[in-house]
Amino acid sequence: MTHQSSKKRKFTFPFIIILLVNMMLAACSGGKDNANPGSDSKPGSEVSLDFSHFFPPNHEQETIIIQEFIADVEEATDGKVKITSYPGASLAAPDAQFDAAATGAVDIALSVNSYNPNQFPMTSVMELPFMSNQGEKGAKVLWQLYKEFPEFKDEYAGTVPLWFFTSDPGQIFTVGKPVKSIEDLKGMRIRSPSAETNEWLTNLGATPVSMSMNETYEALERGVVDGTIAPWEALQGYSLYEVVDYATVGNFYMTTFYVVMNEDSWDSLGEDNQKAINELIGEKMAMKAGKNFDKVGQSAIEKSLEKGIEIYELKDEELAEWKVLIDPTVEKWIKKLEDKGLPGQKIYDRALELGSQ
């Protein structure tokens, strides 16, 4: 696999500092081929890895999913592989996490695929409208698609994917004004997580505003946006229940996430450690992460009711009206992939098939 060097890299200041420090360390150690902590490890030696991601330190993807994974890896490798987590985008911005792993500035990275528009076209199939009603199921579908479609792997060049997962379904959350119809949504500025969501929000008459989840609380609080598209989980994971007043439930979309490891860091582990870690990753971790989103999402619903957030669930006949304006996004997505020589129709049909099982 080769690096996607043709893409423009967007790094934060801390990212650049870390990259420079790693380069100096590499020079001082005699010219290592890369800047990964474990890259010069010898058989039987201890390997130290960093795990960079954007979730807040108190988020359950950090406190439960990642920390349990770290403990499981250490146990499975008899203490030979130790991982340190760096939450809160402390090593790289949310949209720079993949490049951080691909270039070797970090060993393992987790972020949202849609923070890098057009970089993960195959993966974005699970960001299309109405693909699944559960994070656990969506995560299983996404990992299966990765295994079945060779084109999927090209999106992750320079890395070894450890697992993918999806959020629980996304809803519309607003401040000051409820959304019970398409007319209510018109003219509202809505934070959007992806290009696909941007398109159908525009079709509905809203103004999409692209930003990461880390920025959303402040944007809602300050009135930069009138609402956000987000999974229920975000109300608890990012405390959005403190700033939103209304929820419109339609199970509109899912957010997709990747967890990838630098290729050289993976190679540095040695066969025994790789074999042990392979038993922990893949579909197993994907479904565990997705299931956690479902669990936290349910908790967020209960907390939202306690906080007095008004919830409006679109009826089937109402949602049918929305779908007339939302569904064209799917056809455009398929055509866009087919124009690139990618099997858009096949992966979309297969995703629906897997989701119905």
Short mmCIF file of C-alpha atoms in Angstrom, two decimals, residues 6-336:
data_model
loop_
_atom_site.label_atom_id
_atom_site.label_comp_id
_atom_site.label_asym_id
_atom_site.label_seq_id
_atom_site.Cartn_x
_atom_site.Cartn_y
_atom_site.Cartn_z
CA SER A 6 -1.44 13.80 -3.30
CA LYS A 7 -3.95 14.88 -0.68
CA LYS A 8 -3.35 18.08 1.21
CA ARG A 9 -2.49 17.42 4.84
CA LYS A 10 -4.08 19.55 7.52
CA PHE A 11 -2.23 19.39 10.81
CA THR A 12 -2.60 21.26 14.08
CA PHE A 13 0.30 23.06 15.73
CA PRO A 14 0.68 20.30 18.38
CA PHE A 15 0.75 17.75 15.56
CA ILE A 16 3.61 19.56 13.83
CA ILE A 17 5.56 19.85 17.08
CA ILE A 18 5.15 16.12 17.73
CA LEU A 19 6.22 15.31 14.20
CA LEU A 20 9.37 17.46 14.55
CA VAL A 21 10.21 15.94 17.94
CA ASN A 22 9.82 12.43 16.55
CA MET A 23 12.07 13.30 13.62
CA MET A 24 14.76 14.59 16.01
CA LEU A 25 14.45 11.48 18.15
CA ALA A 26 14.78 9.33 15.06
CA ALA A 27 17.93 11.19 14.03
CA CYS A 28 19.43 10.85 17.50
CA SER A 29 18.75 7.11 17.57
CA GLY A 30 20.79 6.44 14.47
CA GLY A 31 18.38 7.07 11.65
CA LYS A 32 15.36 4.88 12.20
CA ASP A 33 13.18 4.36 9.16
CA ASN A 34 10.16 5.88 10.89
CA ALA A 35 9.17 7.82 13.97
CA ASN A 36 7.07 5.18 15.73
CA PRO A 37 7.91 4.30 19.32
CA GLY A 38 7.94 0.57 18.65
CA SER A 39 9.61 0.60 15.27
CA ASP A 40 13.04 -0.53 16.49
CA SER A 41 11.77 -3.21 18.85
CA LYS A 42 13.47 -6.60 19.04
CA PRO A 43 11.83 -10.01 19.55
CA GLY A 44 10.74 -10.32 23.17
CA SER A 45 11.21 -6.63 23.93
CA GLU A 46 8.49 -4.35 25.23
CA VAL A 47 6.72 -2.16 22.67
CA SER A 48 5.13 1.14 23.67
CA LEU A 49 2.43 2.58 21.41
CA ASP A 50 0.33 5.73 21.49
CA PHE A 51 -3.40 5.78 20.70
CA SER A 52 -4.59 9.19 19.50
CA HIS A 53 -8.25 10.17 19.23
CA PHE A 54 -10.66 13.10 19.55
CA PHE A 55 -13.20 11.80 22.09
CA PRO A 56 -13.23 13.71 25.41
CA PRO A 57 -11.42 12.04 28.34
CA ASN A 58 -14.76 11.22 30.03
CA HIS A 59 -16.36 9.73 26.91
CA GLU A 60 -17.20 6.02 27.17
CA GLN A 61 -15.33 5.27 23.95
CA GLU A 62 -12.26 6.34 25.97
CA THR A 63 -13.11 5.16 29.48
CA ILE A 64 -14.59 1.81 28.46
CA ILE A 65 -13.86 0.78 24.86
CA ILE A 66 -10.29 2.05 24.46
CA GLN A 67 -9.15 1.44 28.03
CA GLU A 68 -10.50 -2.11 28.01
CA PHE A 69 -8.80 -2.71 24.66
CA ILE A 70 -5.50 -1.44 26.09
CA ALA A 71 -5.83 -3.77 29.08
CA ASP A 72 -6.76 -6.72 26.86
CA VAL A 73 -3.77 -6.12 24.59
CA GLU A 74 -1.37 -5.99 27.50
CA GLU A 75 -2.80 -9.20 28.93
CA ALA A 76 -2.86 -11.02 25.58
CA THR A 77 0.76 -10.10 24.86
CA ASP A 78 1.98 -10.90 28.41
CA GLY A 79 2.81 -7.26 28.98
CA LYS A 80 4.99 -6.94 25.87
CA VAL A 81 2.71 -4.38 24.19
CA LYS A 82 1.73 -1.33 26.20
CA ILE A 83 -0.57 1.34 24.78
CA THR A 84 -1.12 4.86 26.10
CA SER A 85 -4.29 6.70 25.09
CA TYR A 86 -4.28 10.40 24.23
CA PRO A 87 -7.92 11.64 24.12
CA GLY A 88 -9.36 15.05 23.32
CA ALA A 89 -7.44 15.57 20.05
CA SER A 90 -4.33 16.32 22.11
CA LEU A 91 -1.95 14.90 19.48
CA ALA A 92 -3.82 15.75 16.28
CA ALA A 93 -7.00 17.54 15.24
CA PRO A 94 -10.06 15.37 14.52
CA ASP A 95 -9.50 15.72 10.76
CA ALA A 96 -5.74 15.01 11.03
CA GLN A 97 -5.93 11.72 12.93
CA PHE A 98 -5.72 9.46 9.88
CA ASP A 99 -2.72 11.27 8.43
CA ALA A 100 -1.07 11.16 11.84
CA ALA A 101 -1.23 7.37 11.77
CA ALA A 102 -0.39 7.01 8.07
CA THR A 103 2.75 9.16 8.39
CA GLY A 104 3.88 7.57 11.65
CA ALA A 105 3.46 10.62 13.88
CA VAL A 106 1.22 8.41 16.04
CA ASP A 107 0.88 4.64 16.19
CA ILE A 108 -2.89 4.24 16.44
CA ALA A 109 -5.57 6.79 15.55
CA LEU A 110 -9.36 7.00 15.81
CA SER A 111 -11.64 9.58 14.24
CA VAL A 112 -14.71 10.20 12.10
CA ASN A 113 -14.37 9.37 8.39
CA SER A 114 -16.48 12.30 7.25
CA TYR A 115 -14.12 14.81 8.85
CA ASN A 116 -12.03 14.20 5.71
CA PRO A 117 -14.51 14.70 2.84
CA ASN A 118 -13.97 12.50 -0.25
CA GLN A 119 -11.12 10.55 1.36
CA PHE A 120 -13.26 7.53 2.27
CA PRO A 121 -15.86 7.20 -0.52
CA MET A 122 -16.61 3.50 0.02
CA THR A 123 -16.89 3.85 3.80
CA SER A 124 -19.38 6.70 3.40
CA VAL A 125 -22.05 4.23 2.28
CA MET A 126 -23.00 3.85 5.94
CA GLU A 127 -23.44 7.63 6.22
CA LEU A 128 -26.24 7.56 3.66
CA PRO A 129 -29.79 8.09 4.96
CA PHE A 130 -31.67 5.32 6.77
CA MET A 131 -28.98 2.59 6.57
CA SER A 132 -29.50 1.09 10.04
CA ASN A 133 -31.34 1.67 13.28
CA GLN A 134 -28.59 0.40 15.61
CA GLY A 135 -24.94 1.23 16.09
CA GLU A 136 -24.06 -2.39 16.80
CA LYS A 137 -25.68 -3.60 13.58
CA GLY A 138 -24.21 -0.74 11.55
CA ALA A 139 -20.72 -1.52 12.85
CA LYS A 140 -21.05 -5.18 11.87
CA VAL A 141 -22.22 -4.23 8.37
CA LEU A 142 -19.36 -1.76 7.91
CA TRP A 143 -16.68 -4.28 8.91
CA GLN A 144 -18.20 -6.94 6.66
CA LEU A 145 -18.17 -4.54 3.70
CA TYR A 146 -14.50 -3.84 4.37
CA LYS A 147 -13.75 -7.57 4.20
CA GLU A 148 -15.79 -8.16 1.04
CA PHE A 149 -14.78 -5.21 -1.17
CA PRO A 150 -11.07 -4.92 -2.11
CA GLU A 151 -11.57 -1.26 -3.09
CA PHE A 152 -12.31 -0.53 0.56
CA LYS A 153 -8.71 -1.21 1.54
CA ASP A 154 -7.33 1.46 -0.79
CA GLU A 155 -8.95 4.12 1.39
CA TYR A 156 -6.71 3.15 4.30
CA ALA A 157 -3.34 3.08 2.54
CA GLY A 158 -0.41 3.41 4.90
CA THR A 159 -2.32 1.91 7.82
CA VAL A 160 -3.63 -1.36 9.18
CA PRO A 161 -7.35 -1.01 10.06
CA LEU A 162 -8.05 -2.43 13.51
CA TRP A 163 -11.80 -1.88 13.55
CA PHE A 164 -14.55 0.36 12.17
CA PHE A 165 -17.82 1.22 13.84
CA THR A 166 -20.90 3.40 13.58
CA SER A 167 -22.88 5.55 15.95
CA ASP A 168 -26.46 5.03 16.90
CA PRO A 169 -28.80 6.69 14.37
CA GLY A 170 -28.63 10.47 14.06
CA GLN A 171 -31.51 12.81 14.88
CA ILE A 172 -32.11 16.57 14.57
CA PHE A 173 -31.56 18.58 17.75
CA THR A 174 -32.45 22.26 17.85
CA VAL A 175 -32.32 25.29 20.13
CA GLY A 176 -35.28 27.63 20.64
CA LYS A 177 -37.47 26.19 17.90
CA PRO A 178 -38.93 22.69 17.42
CA VAL A 179 -38.80 20.97 14.05
CA LYS A 180 -41.94 18.98 13.35
CA SER A 181 -42.14 19.52 9.60
CA ILE A 182 -40.00 20.34 6.60
CA GLU A 183 -41.32 23.89 6.75
CA ASP A 184 -39.99 24.26 10.30
CA LEU A 185 -36.50 23.26 9.14
CA LYS A 186 -36.28 25.73 6.27
CA GLY A 187 -33.75 28.48 6.80
CA MET A 188 -32.26 26.95 9.94
CA ARG A 189 -28.49 26.62 10.29
CA ILE A 190 -27.82 22.99 11.16
CA ARG A 191 -24.44 21.56 12.07
CA SER A 192 -23.78 18.67 9.70
CA PRO A 193 -21.30 15.78 10.04
CA SER A 194 -20.80 14.82 6.38
CA ALA A 195 -21.07 15.80 2.73
CA GLU A 196 -23.97 13.39 2.28
CA THR A 197 -25.88 14.98 5.14
CA ASN A 198 -25.08 18.44 3.78
CA GLU A 199 -26.83 17.52 0.57
CA TRP A 200 -30.11 16.29 1.98
CA LEU A 201 -30.25 19.09 4.54
CA THR A 202 -29.96 21.53 1.65
CA ASN A 203 -32.74 19.68 -0.19
CA LEU A 204 -34.92 20.16 2.89
CA GLY A 205 -34.27 23.91 2.89
CA ALA A 206 -31.82 24.08 5.80
CA THR A 207 -28.33 25.60 5.72
CA PRO A 208 -25.75 22.93 6.64
CA VAL A 209 -22.70 24.01 8.64
CA SER A 210 -19.79 21.54 8.69
CA MET A 211 -17.90 21.17 11.96
CA SER A 212 -16.59 18.47 14.25
CA MET A 213 -18.55 17.31 17.28
CA ASN A 214 -15.89 18.86 19.53
CA GLU A 215 -16.99 22.31 18.31
CA THR A 216 -20.75 21.72 18.44
CA TYR A 217 -21.54 22.55 22.08
CA GLU A 218 -20.08 26.04 21.83
CA ALA A 219 -21.65 26.63 18.42
CA LEU A 220 -25.09 25.78 19.81
CA GLU A 221 -24.55 27.78 22.97
CA ARG A 222 -23.44 30.90 21.09
CA GLY A 223 -26.09 30.66 18.38
CA VAL A 224 -23.60 30.01 15.59
CA VAL A 225 -25.96 27.21 14.56
CA ASP A 226 -29.63 26.66 15.34
CA GLY A 227 -29.29 22.93 15.69
CA THR A 228 -27.25 19.84 14.92
CA ILE A 229 -27.59 16.48 13.28
CA ALA A 230 -26.14 14.01 15.78
CA PRO A 231 -26.72 10.63 17.38
CA TRP A 232 -28.47 10.51 20.74
CA GLU A 233 -25.14 9.48 22.22
CA ALA A 234 -23.73 12.98 21.60
CA LEU A 235 -26.21 14.53 24.02
CA GLN A 236 -24.53 12.62 26.82
CA GLY A 237 -21.00 12.18 25.47
CA TYR A 238 -20.67 15.90 24.70
CA SER A 239 -23.24 17.21 27.21
CA LEU A 240 -25.39 18.65 24.41
CA TYR A 241 -28.49 18.09 26.54
CA GLU A 242 -27.38 21.23 28.39
CA VAL A 243 -27.87 23.44 25.32
CA VAL A 244 -30.55 21.87 23.11
CA ASP A 245 -34.29 22.22 23.65
CA TYR A 246 -35.89 19.95 21.04
CA ALA A 247 -35.27 16.61 19.33
CA THR A 248 -36.78 15.44 16.05
CA VAL A 249 -36.49 11.68 15.67
CA GLY A 250 -36.21 10.16 12.21
CA ASN A 251 -33.13 7.89 12.42
CA PHE A 252 -31.68 9.90 9.55
CA TYR A 253 -28.07 8.75 9.26
CA MET A 254 -25.10 7.16 11.06
CA THR A 255 -21.61 8.48 11.76
CA THR A 256 -18.76 6.15 10.79
CA PHE A 257 -15.48 5.84 12.68
CA TYR A 258 -12.13 4.23 11.93
CA VAL A 259 -9.39 2.88 14.20
CA VAL A 260 -6.16 2.41 12.25
CA MET A 261 -2.54 1.62 13.04
CA ASN A 262 0.59 2.74 11.27
CA GLU A 263 1.94 -0.08 9.08
CA ASP A 264 5.48 0.14 10.44
CA SER A 265 4.19 0.16 14.01
CA TRP A 266 2.20 -2.97 13.24
CA ASP A 267 5.21 -4.66 11.65
CA SER A 268 7.31 -3.79 14.70
CA LEU A 269 5.11 -5.93 16.94
CA GLY A 270 6.37 -9.27 15.71
CA GLU A 271 4.29 -12.28 14.71
CA ASP A 272 3.39 -13.46 18.22
CA ASN A 273 2.06 -10.07 19.32
CA GLN A 274 0.24 -9.58 16.01
CA LYS A 275 -1.42 -12.96 16.38
CA ALA A 276 -2.54 -12.13 19.93
CA ILE A 277 -3.92 -8.72 18.94
CA ASN A 278 -5.67 -10.11 15.87
CA GLU A 279 -7.84 -12.14 18.25
CA LEU A 280 -9.06 -8.90 19.83
CA ILE A 281 -9.75 -6.63 16.85
CA GLY A 282 -12.00 -6.68 13.76
CA GLU A 283 -15.71 -7.44 14.01
CA LYS A 284 -15.51 -8.13 17.73
CA MET A 285 -14.28 -4.63 18.57
CA ALA A 286 -16.48 -3.06 15.90
CA MET A 287 -19.66 -4.46 17.44
CA LYS A 288 -18.49 -3.68 20.97
CA ALA A 289 -17.93 -0.02 20.06
CA GLY A 290 -21.24 0.20 18.18
CA LYS A 291 -23.13 -1.45 21.02
CA ASN A 292 -21.70 1.11 23.42
CA PHE A 293 -23.12 3.91 21.27
CA ASP A 294 -26.54 2.26 21.46
CA LYS A 295 -26.29 1.95 25.24
CA VAL A 296 -25.17 5.53 25.79
CA GLY A 297 -27.80 6.71 23.29
CA GLN A 298 -30.56 5.11 25.33
CA SER A 299 -29.19 6.67 28.48
CA ALA A 300 -29.10 10.06 26.71
CA ILE A 301 -32.78 9.76 25.80
CA GLU A 302 -33.66 9.20 29.44
CA LYS A 303 -31.49 12.10 30.58
CA SER A 304 -32.97 14.35 27.90
CA LEU A 305 -36.46 13.67 29.18
CA GLU A 306 -35.29 14.50 32.70
CA LYS A 307 -33.85 17.79 31.38
CA GLY A 308 -37.16 18.70 29.78
CA ILE A 309 -36.05 18.33 26.15
CA GLU A 310 -39.14 18.01 23.95
CA ILE A 311 -38.97 14.95 21.69
CA TYR A 312 -41.00 14.70 18.50
CA GLU A 313 -40.89 11.41 16.58
CA LEU A 314 -41.83 11.70 12.92
CA LYS A 315 -44.70 9.41 11.96
CA ASP A 316 -44.29 7.06 8.99
CA GLU A 317 -46.46 9.20 6.71
CA GLU A 318 -44.51 12.34 7.72
CA LEU A 319 -41.17 10.66 7.19
CA ALA A 320 -42.32 9.57 3.73
CA GLU A 321 -42.57 13.26 2.78
CA TRP A 322 -39.05 13.88 4.05
CA LYS A 323 -37.71 10.90 2.10
CA VAL A 324 -38.90 12.38 -1.19
CA LEU A 325 -36.29 15.12 -0.68
CA ILE A 326 -33.70 12.98 1.09
CA ASP A 327 -33.56 9.90 -1.16
CA PRO A 328 -32.00 11.65 -4.20
CA THR A 329 -28.81 11.86 -2.11
CA VAL A 330 -28.44 8.09 -2.49
CA GLU A 331 -28.66 8.14 -6.27
CA LYS A 332 -26.13 10.97 -6.49
CA TRP A 333 -23.79 9.08 -4.16
CA ILE A 334 -23.99 5.95 -6.30
CA LYS A 335 -23.30 7.91 -9.48
CA LYS A 336 -20.38 9.74 -7.89
#
